């Protein structure tokens, strides 16, 4: 979120004290106004800043309104100060939008335009030589890119840093590392967009790959920055893995859509929205897209004679100092390992560290839930009369994250017992959330069958716990999609009760 509500606006403390001393007739000194214009980080957008400069009336800070009801604005001292210091104030506002990664944020549209000779890519001026003056035409693009990075940071925080928070929980340093790497990736993707019509020779392919390596080498002055770049690439790759259920298109090709493409795909829960920048026909994918980031990054590691540690596969490596909630016992329980697509279609070895780093499930992370787990409790999975149609009923919900979200949302209609107070808006540890799905999905399946006209036979006395339902004759004669006749409290509780701070079900 770019703008905080007025109740949370702040201003420099010494300026507040100065106003209290001089009272409501005080006319701001130019240096104080300049500080207010440049250091109020809670009002960062250019559009809001322009409004303040032109009218200097409607936006003003709540704490100041407590001091005086009206100031003699005349022609607005804000406007006079801005006229005197337009470049420094504009850059300060840009810093408020982007943070310390401002140099990297300006880079994508300062040094390269489509159509430039690719052979010159590795010789563009370094980041530290960027002109500090920000042109008016650059402001909108700067804010647009900042909005993309801001949202991606929120998603990164949710999936890697803190499952309890839907907004970024990254510290100042963590956020800077993340944003700096993300802006560098933006430029890289702009330099090397998706190109399905390449007919170059192997030698020309190698030339372009060498250019890619040269660009990434420029960004990776030390091992730390190289690791941060690799981690953010891994994070973007994971977004596409979570959406790419059938793997009918190369994830490398999807990465060419830039971070903005990853955000669009995440918000739509589908990569189909990228057809305007990536040809989704797998036959259009060329050799050039293969190893889009992996090949140049591996070449850099090799050139520096460094063997990446196994931790390099973590999106958190080099970015985060800590992971919130890592002390919970639920971390070692059955943890959320990404979506059905990751574990079933790609293989569970793809994201082992993500499985460790995702401790909690909230409504924003339902699309990541692993439905490939055995969801039929007790002996129901041994009854093919139930398990086969159950698989058929669930399969359509595995086609997209949006469909998976709809399925999980429908389970809350069946809440009972210890789950009666569960709120879908809350966050729960992945272990307990898996038990919740297991305890309710068979009821959802029963309702689905009844709505399709199925007439069940008489209920089995032992219900879903019956140990004879794998017998064809008994399985057909009795309905096992029901509770046992015995009281529900006789059901076996989950092994090793959960004591995590989120749900406290133990």
PDB file of C-alpha atoms in Angstrom, residues 329-489:
ATOM      1  CA  UNK A 329       6.697 -27.053  16.199  1.00  0.00           C
ATOM      2  CA  UNK A 330       4.432 -27.085  13.166  1.00  0.00           C
ATOM      3  CA  UNK A 331       7.503 -26.265  11.090  1.00  0.00           C
ATOM      4  CA  UNK A 332       8.525 -29.902  11.396  1.00  0.00           C
ATOM      5  CA  UNK A 333       5.024 -31.219  10.840  1.00  0.00           C
ATOM      6  CA  UNK A 334       3.336 -31.855   7.520  1.00  0.00           C
ATOM      7  CA  UNK A 335       4.174 -28.530   5.947  1.00  0.00           C
ATOM      8  CA  UNK A 336       2.754 -26.808   2.944  1.00  0.00           C
ATOM      9  CA  UNK A 337       4.990 -27.661   0.017  1.00  0.00           C
ATOM     10  CA  UNK A 338       3.514 -25.497  -2.670  1.00  0.00           C
ATOM     11  CA  UNK A 339       0.718 -26.400  -4.989  1.00  0.00           C
ATOM     12  CA  UNK A 340      -0.450 -29.732  -6.336  1.00  0.00           C
ATOM     13  CA  UNK A 341       1.343 -28.785  -9.516  1.00  0.00           C
ATOM     14  CA  UNK A 342       4.749 -28.659  -7.845  1.00  0.00           C
ATOM     15  CA  UNK A 343       4.618 -31.950  -6.009  1.00  0.00           C
ATOM     16  CA  UNK A 344       2.623 -34.021  -8.474  1.00  0.00           C
ATOM     17  CA  UNK A 345       3.742 -32.807 -11.872  1.00  0.00           C
ATOM     18  CA  UNK A 346       7.266 -31.547 -11.251  1.00  0.00           C
ATOM     19  CA  UNK A 347       8.457 -33.777  -8.444  1.00  0.00           C
ATOM     20  CA  UNK A 348       8.850 -33.131  -4.751  1.00  0.00           C
ATOM     21  CA  UNK A 349      12.601 -32.599  -5.095  1.00  0.00           C
ATOM     22  CA  UNK A 350      12.073 -29.314  -6.930  1.00  0.00           C
ATOM     23  CA  UNK A 351      11.264 -27.164  -3.907  1.00  0.00           C
ATOM     24  CA  UNK A 352      12.381 -28.958  -0.730  1.00  0.00           C
ATOM     25  CA  UNK A 353      13.378 -25.738   0.995  1.00  0.00           C
ATOM     26  CA  UNK A 354      10.102 -24.016   0.194  1.00  0.00           C
ATOM     27  CA  UNK A 355       8.377 -26.856   2.026  1.00  0.00           C
ATOM     28  CA  UNK A 356      10.378 -25.969   5.115  1.00  0.00           C
ATOM     29  CA  UNK A 357       9.831 -22.239   4.812  1.00  0.00           C
ATOM     30  CA  UNK A 358       6.031 -22.202   4.361  1.00  0.00           C
ATOM     31  CA  UNK A 359       4.586 -22.811   7.801  1.00  0.00           C
ATOM     32  CA  UNK A 360       1.096 -21.342   7.696  1.00  0.00           C
ATOM     33  CA  UNK A 361      -1.912 -21.286   5.427  1.00  0.00           C
ATOM     34  CA  UNK A 362      -4.098 -18.222   5.005  1.00  0.00           C
ATOM     35  CA  UNK A 363      -6.830 -17.459   2.496  1.00  0.00           C
ATOM     36  CA  UNK A 364      -4.241 -15.854   0.222  1.00  0.00           C
ATOM     37  CA  UNK A 365      -2.223 -19.082   0.184  1.00  0.00           C
ATOM     38  CA  UNK A 366      -4.995 -21.613  -0.420  1.00  0.00           C
ATOM     39  CA  UNK A 367      -3.882 -21.833  -4.029  1.00  0.00           C
ATOM     40  CA  UNK A 368      -0.621 -23.372  -2.773  1.00  0.00           C
ATOM     41  CA  UNK A 369      -2.226 -26.230  -0.863  1.00  0.00           C
ATOM     42  CA  UNK A 370      -1.047 -29.705  -1.816  1.00  0.00           C
ATOM     43  CA  UNK A 371      -4.097 -31.770  -2.806  1.00  0.00           C
ATOM     44  CA  UNK A 372      -1.858 -34.625  -3.877  1.00  0.00           C
ATOM     45  CA  UNK A 373      -1.745 -35.754  -0.248  1.00  0.00           C
ATOM     46  CA  UNK A 374      -3.998 -38.654   0.841  1.00  0.00           C
ATOM     47  CA  UNK A 375      -7.096 -36.689   1.745  1.00  0.00           C
ATOM     48  CA  UNK A 376      -9.469 -39.611   2.338  1.00  0.00           C
ATOM     49  CA  UNK A 377      -9.123 -40.415   6.018  1.00  0.00           C
ATOM     50  CA  UNK A 378      -9.166 -43.746   7.763  1.00  0.00           C
ATOM     51  CA  UNK A 379     -10.049 -46.610   5.420  1.00  0.00           C
ATOM     52  CA  UNK A 380     -11.955 -44.690   2.759  1.00  0.00           C
ATOM     53  CA  UNK A 381      -8.941 -44.679   0.471  1.00  0.00           C
ATOM     54  CA  UNK A 382      -8.995 -48.501   0.490  1.00  0.00           C
ATOM     55  CA  UNK A 383     -12.529 -48.540  -0.878  1.00  0.00           C
ATOM     56  CA  UNK A 384     -12.184 -48.207  -4.653  1.00  0.00           C
ATOM     57  CA  UNK A 385     -15.957 -47.703  -4.923  1.00  0.00           C
ATOM     58  CA  UNK A 386     -15.307 -44.405  -3.136  1.00  0.00           C
ATOM     59  CA  UNK A 387     -11.705 -43.567  -4.027  1.00  0.00           C
ATOM     60  CA  UNK A 388     -12.100 -43.808  -7.808  1.00  0.00           C
ATOM     61  CA  UNK A 389     -15.075 -41.419  -8.112  1.00  0.00           C
ATOM     62  CA  UNK A 390     -13.472 -39.202  -5.462  1.00  0.00           C
ATOM     63  CA  UNK A 391     -10.390 -38.759  -7.643  1.00  0.00           C
ATOM     64  CA  UNK A 392     -12.627 -37.921 -10.593  1.00  0.00           C
ATOM     65  CA  UNK A 393     -14.524 -35.348  -8.524  1.00  0.00           C
ATOM     66  CA  UNK A 394     -11.377 -33.627  -7.247  1.00  0.00           C
ATOM     67  CA  UNK A 395      -9.438 -33.644 -10.524  1.00  0.00           C
ATOM     68  CA  UNK A 396     -11.158 -30.564 -12.056  1.00  0.00           C
ATOM     69  CA  UNK A 397     -10.113 -28.501  -9.048  1.00  0.00           C
ATOM     70  CA  UNK A 398      -6.459 -29.274  -9.728  1.00  0.00           C
ATOM     71  CA  UNK A 399      -6.483 -27.520 -13.077  1.00  0.00           C
ATOM     72  CA  UNK A 400      -5.868 -24.036 -11.695  1.00  0.00           C
ATOM     73  CA  UNK A 401      -5.099 -22.294  -8.396  1.00  0.00           C
ATOM     74  CA  UNK A 402      -8.391 -20.390  -8.644  1.00  0.00           C
ATOM     75  CA  UNK A 403     -10.347 -23.661  -8.826  1.00  0.00           C
ATOM     76  CA  UNK A 404      -8.387 -25.018  -5.876  1.00  0.00           C
ATOM     77  CA  UNK A 405      -9.299 -21.930  -3.860  1.00  0.00           C
ATOM     78  CA  UNK A 406     -12.995 -22.494  -4.620  1.00  0.00           C
ATOM     79  CA  UNK A 407     -12.801 -26.087  -3.409  1.00  0.00           C
ATOM     80  CA  UNK A 408     -11.131 -25.181  -0.118  1.00  0.00           C
ATOM     81  CA  UNK A 409     -13.565 -22.319   0.460  1.00  0.00           C
ATOM     82  CA  UNK A 410     -16.486 -24.736   0.073  1.00  0.00           C
ATOM     83  CA  UNK A 411     -15.125 -26.957   2.868  1.00  0.00           C
ATOM     84  CA  UNK A 412     -15.803 -24.273   5.465  1.00  0.00           C
ATOM     85  CA  UNK A 413     -19.534 -24.870   5.002  1.00  0.00           C
ATOM     86  CA  UNK A 414     -19.083 -28.243   6.739  1.00  0.00           C
ATOM     87  CA  UNK A 415     -17.280 -26.989   9.871  1.00  0.00           C
ATOM     88  CA  UNK A 416     -18.130 -28.796  13.079  1.00  0.00           C
ATOM     89  CA  UNK A 417     -16.656 -30.027  16.319  1.00  0.00           C
ATOM     90  CA  UNK A 418     -13.237 -28.571  17.066  1.00  0.00           C
ATOM     91  CA  UNK A 419     -13.325 -26.737  13.739  1.00  0.00           C
ATOM     92  CA  UNK A 420     -16.653 -24.974  14.396  1.00  0.00           C
ATOM     93  CA  UNK A 421     -14.915 -21.731  15.288  1.00  0.00           C
ATOM     94  CA  UNK A 422     -12.497 -21.715  12.377  1.00  0.00           C
ATOM     95  CA  UNK A 423     -12.618 -18.520  10.338  1.00  0.00           C
ATOM     96  CA  UNK A 424     -11.535 -18.695   6.676  1.00  0.00           C
ATOM     97  CA  UNK A 425      -9.987 -15.243   7.068  1.00  0.00           C
ATOM     98  CA  UNK A 426      -7.547 -16.519   9.699  1.00  0.00           C
ATOM     99  CA  UNK A 427      -4.176 -18.201   9.205  1.00  0.00           C
ATOM    100  CA  UNK A 428      -3.517 -21.759  10.439  1.00  0.00           C
ATOM    101  CA  UNK A 429      -0.463 -23.945  10.570  1.00  0.00           C
ATOM    102  CA  UNK A 430      -0.188 -26.210   7.541  1.00  0.00           C
ATOM    103  CA  UNK A 431      -0.352 -29.373   9.642  1.00  0.00           C
ATOM    104  CA  UNK A 432      -3.647 -28.449  11.266  1.00  0.00           C
ATOM    105  CA  UNK A 433      -5.043 -27.070   8.026  1.00  0.00           C
ATOM    106  CA  UNK A 434      -4.334 -30.408   6.350  1.00  0.00           C
ATOM    107  CA  UNK A 435      -6.279 -32.182   9.110  1.00  0.00           C
ATOM    108  CA  UNK A 436      -9.119 -29.725   8.550  1.00  0.00           C
ATOM    109  CA  UNK A 437      -9.249 -30.575   4.844  1.00  0.00           C
ATOM    110  CA  UNK A 438      -9.113 -34.307   5.565  1.00  0.00           C
ATOM    111  CA  UNK A 439     -11.915 -34.108   8.129  1.00  0.00           C
ATOM    112  CA  UNK A 440     -14.267 -32.266   5.772  1.00  0.00           C
ATOM    113  CA  UNK A 441     -13.523 -33.212   2.191  1.00  0.00           C
ATOM    114  CA  UNK A 442     -15.344 -36.542   2.427  1.00  0.00           C
ATOM    115  CA  UNK A 443     -18.464 -34.628   3.510  1.00  0.00           C
ATOM    116  CA  UNK A 444     -18.052 -32.353   0.520  1.00  0.00           C
ATOM    117  CA  UNK A 445     -17.715 -35.424  -1.717  1.00  0.00           C
ATOM    118  CA  UNK A 446     -20.877 -36.957  -0.237  1.00  0.00           C
ATOM    119  CA  UNK A 447     -22.795 -33.786  -1.027  1.00  0.00           C
ATOM    120  CA  UNK A 448     -21.428 -33.797  -4.576  1.00  0.00           C
ATOM    121  CA  UNK A 449     -22.624 -37.362  -5.148  1.00  0.00           C
ATOM    122  CA  UNK A 450     -26.060 -36.692  -3.671  1.00  0.00           C
ATOM    123  CA  UNK A 451     -26.489 -33.600  -5.839  1.00  0.00           C
ATOM    124  CA  UNK A 452     -25.788 -35.765  -8.890  1.00  0.00           C
ATOM    125  CA  UNK A 453     -28.634 -38.123  -7.988  1.00  0.00           C
ATOM    126  CA  UNK A 454     -26.713 -40.843  -6.195  1.00  0.00           C
ATOM    127  CA  UNK A 455     -28.893 -42.879  -3.856  1.00  0.00           C
ATOM    128  CA  UNK A 456     -26.707 -44.306  -1.071  1.00  0.00           C
ATOM    129  CA  UNK A 457     -27.332 -47.722   0.456  1.00  0.00           C
ATOM    130  CA  UNK A 458     -27.787 -48.104   4.198  1.00  0.00           C
ATOM    131  CA  UNK A 459     -25.004 -46.665   6.311  1.00  0.00           C
ATOM    132  CA  UNK A 460     -22.377 -48.989   7.690  1.00  0.00           C
ATOM    133  CA  UNK A 461     -22.303 -49.067  11.475  1.00  0.00           C
ATOM    134  CA  UNK A 462     -18.598 -48.303  11.454  1.00  0.00           C
ATOM    135  CA  UNK A 463     -18.832 -45.637   8.762  1.00  0.00           C
ATOM    136  CA  UNK A 464     -15.621 -44.304   7.301  1.00  0.00           C
ATOM    137  CA  UNK A 465     -13.569 -46.214   9.896  1.00  0.00           C
ATOM    138  CA  UNK A 466     -14.830 -49.593   8.744  1.00  0.00           C
ATOM    139  CA  UNK A 467     -11.899 -51.916   8.111  1.00  0.00           C
ATOM    140  CA  UNK A 468     -13.913 -54.231   5.833  1.00  0.00           C
ATOM    141  CA  UNK A 469     -14.811 -51.729   3.137  1.00  0.00           C
ATOM    142  CA  UNK A 470     -11.973 -52.909   0.929  1.00  0.00           C
ATOM    143  CA  UNK A 471     -14.083 -56.040   0.448  1.00  0.00           C
ATOM    144  CA  UNK A 472     -16.035 -55.543  -2.789  1.00  0.00           C
ATOM    145  CA  UNK A 473     -19.210 -57.114  -1.507  1.00  0.00           C
ATOM    146  CA  UNK A 474     -19.336 -55.135   1.723  1.00  0.00           C
ATOM    147  CA  UNK A 475     -18.159 -51.948   0.024  1.00  0.00           C
ATOM    148  CA  UNK A 476     -21.072 -52.054  -2.420  1.00  0.00           C
ATOM    149  CA  UNK A 477     -23.681 -53.156   0.114  1.00  0.00           C
ATOM    150  CA  UNK A 478     -23.086 -50.384   2.653  1.00  0.00           C
ATOM    151  CA  UNK A 479     -22.445 -46.652   2.530  1.00  0.00           C
ATOM    152  CA  UNK A 480     -19.208 -45.655   4.237  1.00  0.00           C
ATOM    153  CA  UNK A 481     -19.399 -41.912   3.582  1.00  0.00           C
ATOM    154  CA  UNK A 482     -20.787 -41.360   7.054  1.00  0.00           C
ATOM    155  CA  UNK A 483     -19.747 -41.008  10.667  1.00  0.00           C
ATOM    156  CA  UNK A 484     -19.411 -44.141  12.782  1.00  0.00           C
ATOM    157  CA  UNK A 485     -22.380 -44.906  15.010  1.00  0.00           C
ATOM    158  CA  UNK A 486     -20.041 -44.376  17.942  1.00  0.00           C
ATOM    159  CA  UNK A 487     -19.628 -40.844  19.276  1.00  0.00           C
ATOM    160  CA  UNK A 488     -17.320 -38.708  17.132  1.00  0.00           C
ATOM    161  CA  UNK A 489     -14.966 -38.159  20.070  1.00  0.00           C
TER     162      UNK A 489
END
